[in-house]
XYZ file of C-alpha atoms in Angstrom:
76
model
C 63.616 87.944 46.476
C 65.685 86.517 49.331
C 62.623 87.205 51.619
C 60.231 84.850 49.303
C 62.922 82.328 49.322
C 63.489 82.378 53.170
C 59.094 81.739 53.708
C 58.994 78.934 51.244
C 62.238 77.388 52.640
C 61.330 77.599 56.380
C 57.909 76.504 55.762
C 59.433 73.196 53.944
C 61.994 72.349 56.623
C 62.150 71.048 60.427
C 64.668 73.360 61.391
C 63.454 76.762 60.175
C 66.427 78.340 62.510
C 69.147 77.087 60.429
C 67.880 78.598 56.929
C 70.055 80.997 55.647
C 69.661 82.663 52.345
C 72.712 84.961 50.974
C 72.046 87.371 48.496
C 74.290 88.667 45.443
C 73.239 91.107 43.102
C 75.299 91.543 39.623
C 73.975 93.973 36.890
C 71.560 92.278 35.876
C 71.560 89.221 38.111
C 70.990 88.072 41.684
C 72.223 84.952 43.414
C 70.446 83.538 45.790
C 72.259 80.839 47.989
C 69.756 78.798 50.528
C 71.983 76.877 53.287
C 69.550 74.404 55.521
C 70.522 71.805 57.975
C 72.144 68.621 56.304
C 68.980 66.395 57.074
C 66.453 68.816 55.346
C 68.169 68.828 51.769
C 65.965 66.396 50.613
C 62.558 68.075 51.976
C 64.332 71.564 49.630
C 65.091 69.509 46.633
C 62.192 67.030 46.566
C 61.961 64.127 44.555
C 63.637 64.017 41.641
C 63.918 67.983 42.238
C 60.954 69.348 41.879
C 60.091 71.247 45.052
C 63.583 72.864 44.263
C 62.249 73.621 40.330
C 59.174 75.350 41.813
C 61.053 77.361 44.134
C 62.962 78.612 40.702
C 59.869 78.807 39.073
C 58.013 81.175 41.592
C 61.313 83.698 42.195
C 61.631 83.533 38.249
C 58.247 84.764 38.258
C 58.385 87.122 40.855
C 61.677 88.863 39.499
C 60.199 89.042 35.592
C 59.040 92.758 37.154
C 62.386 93.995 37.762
C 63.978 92.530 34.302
C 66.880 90.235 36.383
C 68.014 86.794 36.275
C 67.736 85.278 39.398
C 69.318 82.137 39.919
C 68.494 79.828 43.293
C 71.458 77.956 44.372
C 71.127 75.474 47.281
C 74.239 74.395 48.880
C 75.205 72.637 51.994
């Protein structure tokens, strides 16, 4: 999962050097956290967040296999 997120995120941003994703696996969850340079939040989030709901969408998808929540977290 953090692999998937890393692509999509680098191939969104100018700075693909500065994505970070941290991963944190529970029982039956896994965080994701996505850092990116303060002047490519808004290329991650999208208008009215919906490059940011897709991102969900696609990792929600590609976790149903293992039976985990995954939750996508982008902070600063």
């Amino acid at each position: 999962m953090k692999e998937l997120v890393e692509v999509i995120a680098k191939a969104l941003v100018d700075a693909p050097d500065e994505v970070v994703v941290n991963e944190t696996e529970s029982d039956n969850s896994i965080v994701l956290e996505l850092h990116v340079a303060q002047s490519d939040m808004g290329k991650v989030i999208g208008k009215q967040g919906r490059i940011a709901k897709a991102m969900r969408t696609v990792v929600k998808a590609a976790a149903s296999k293992e039976e985990k929540k995954v939750i996508v977290e982008i902070a600063q």
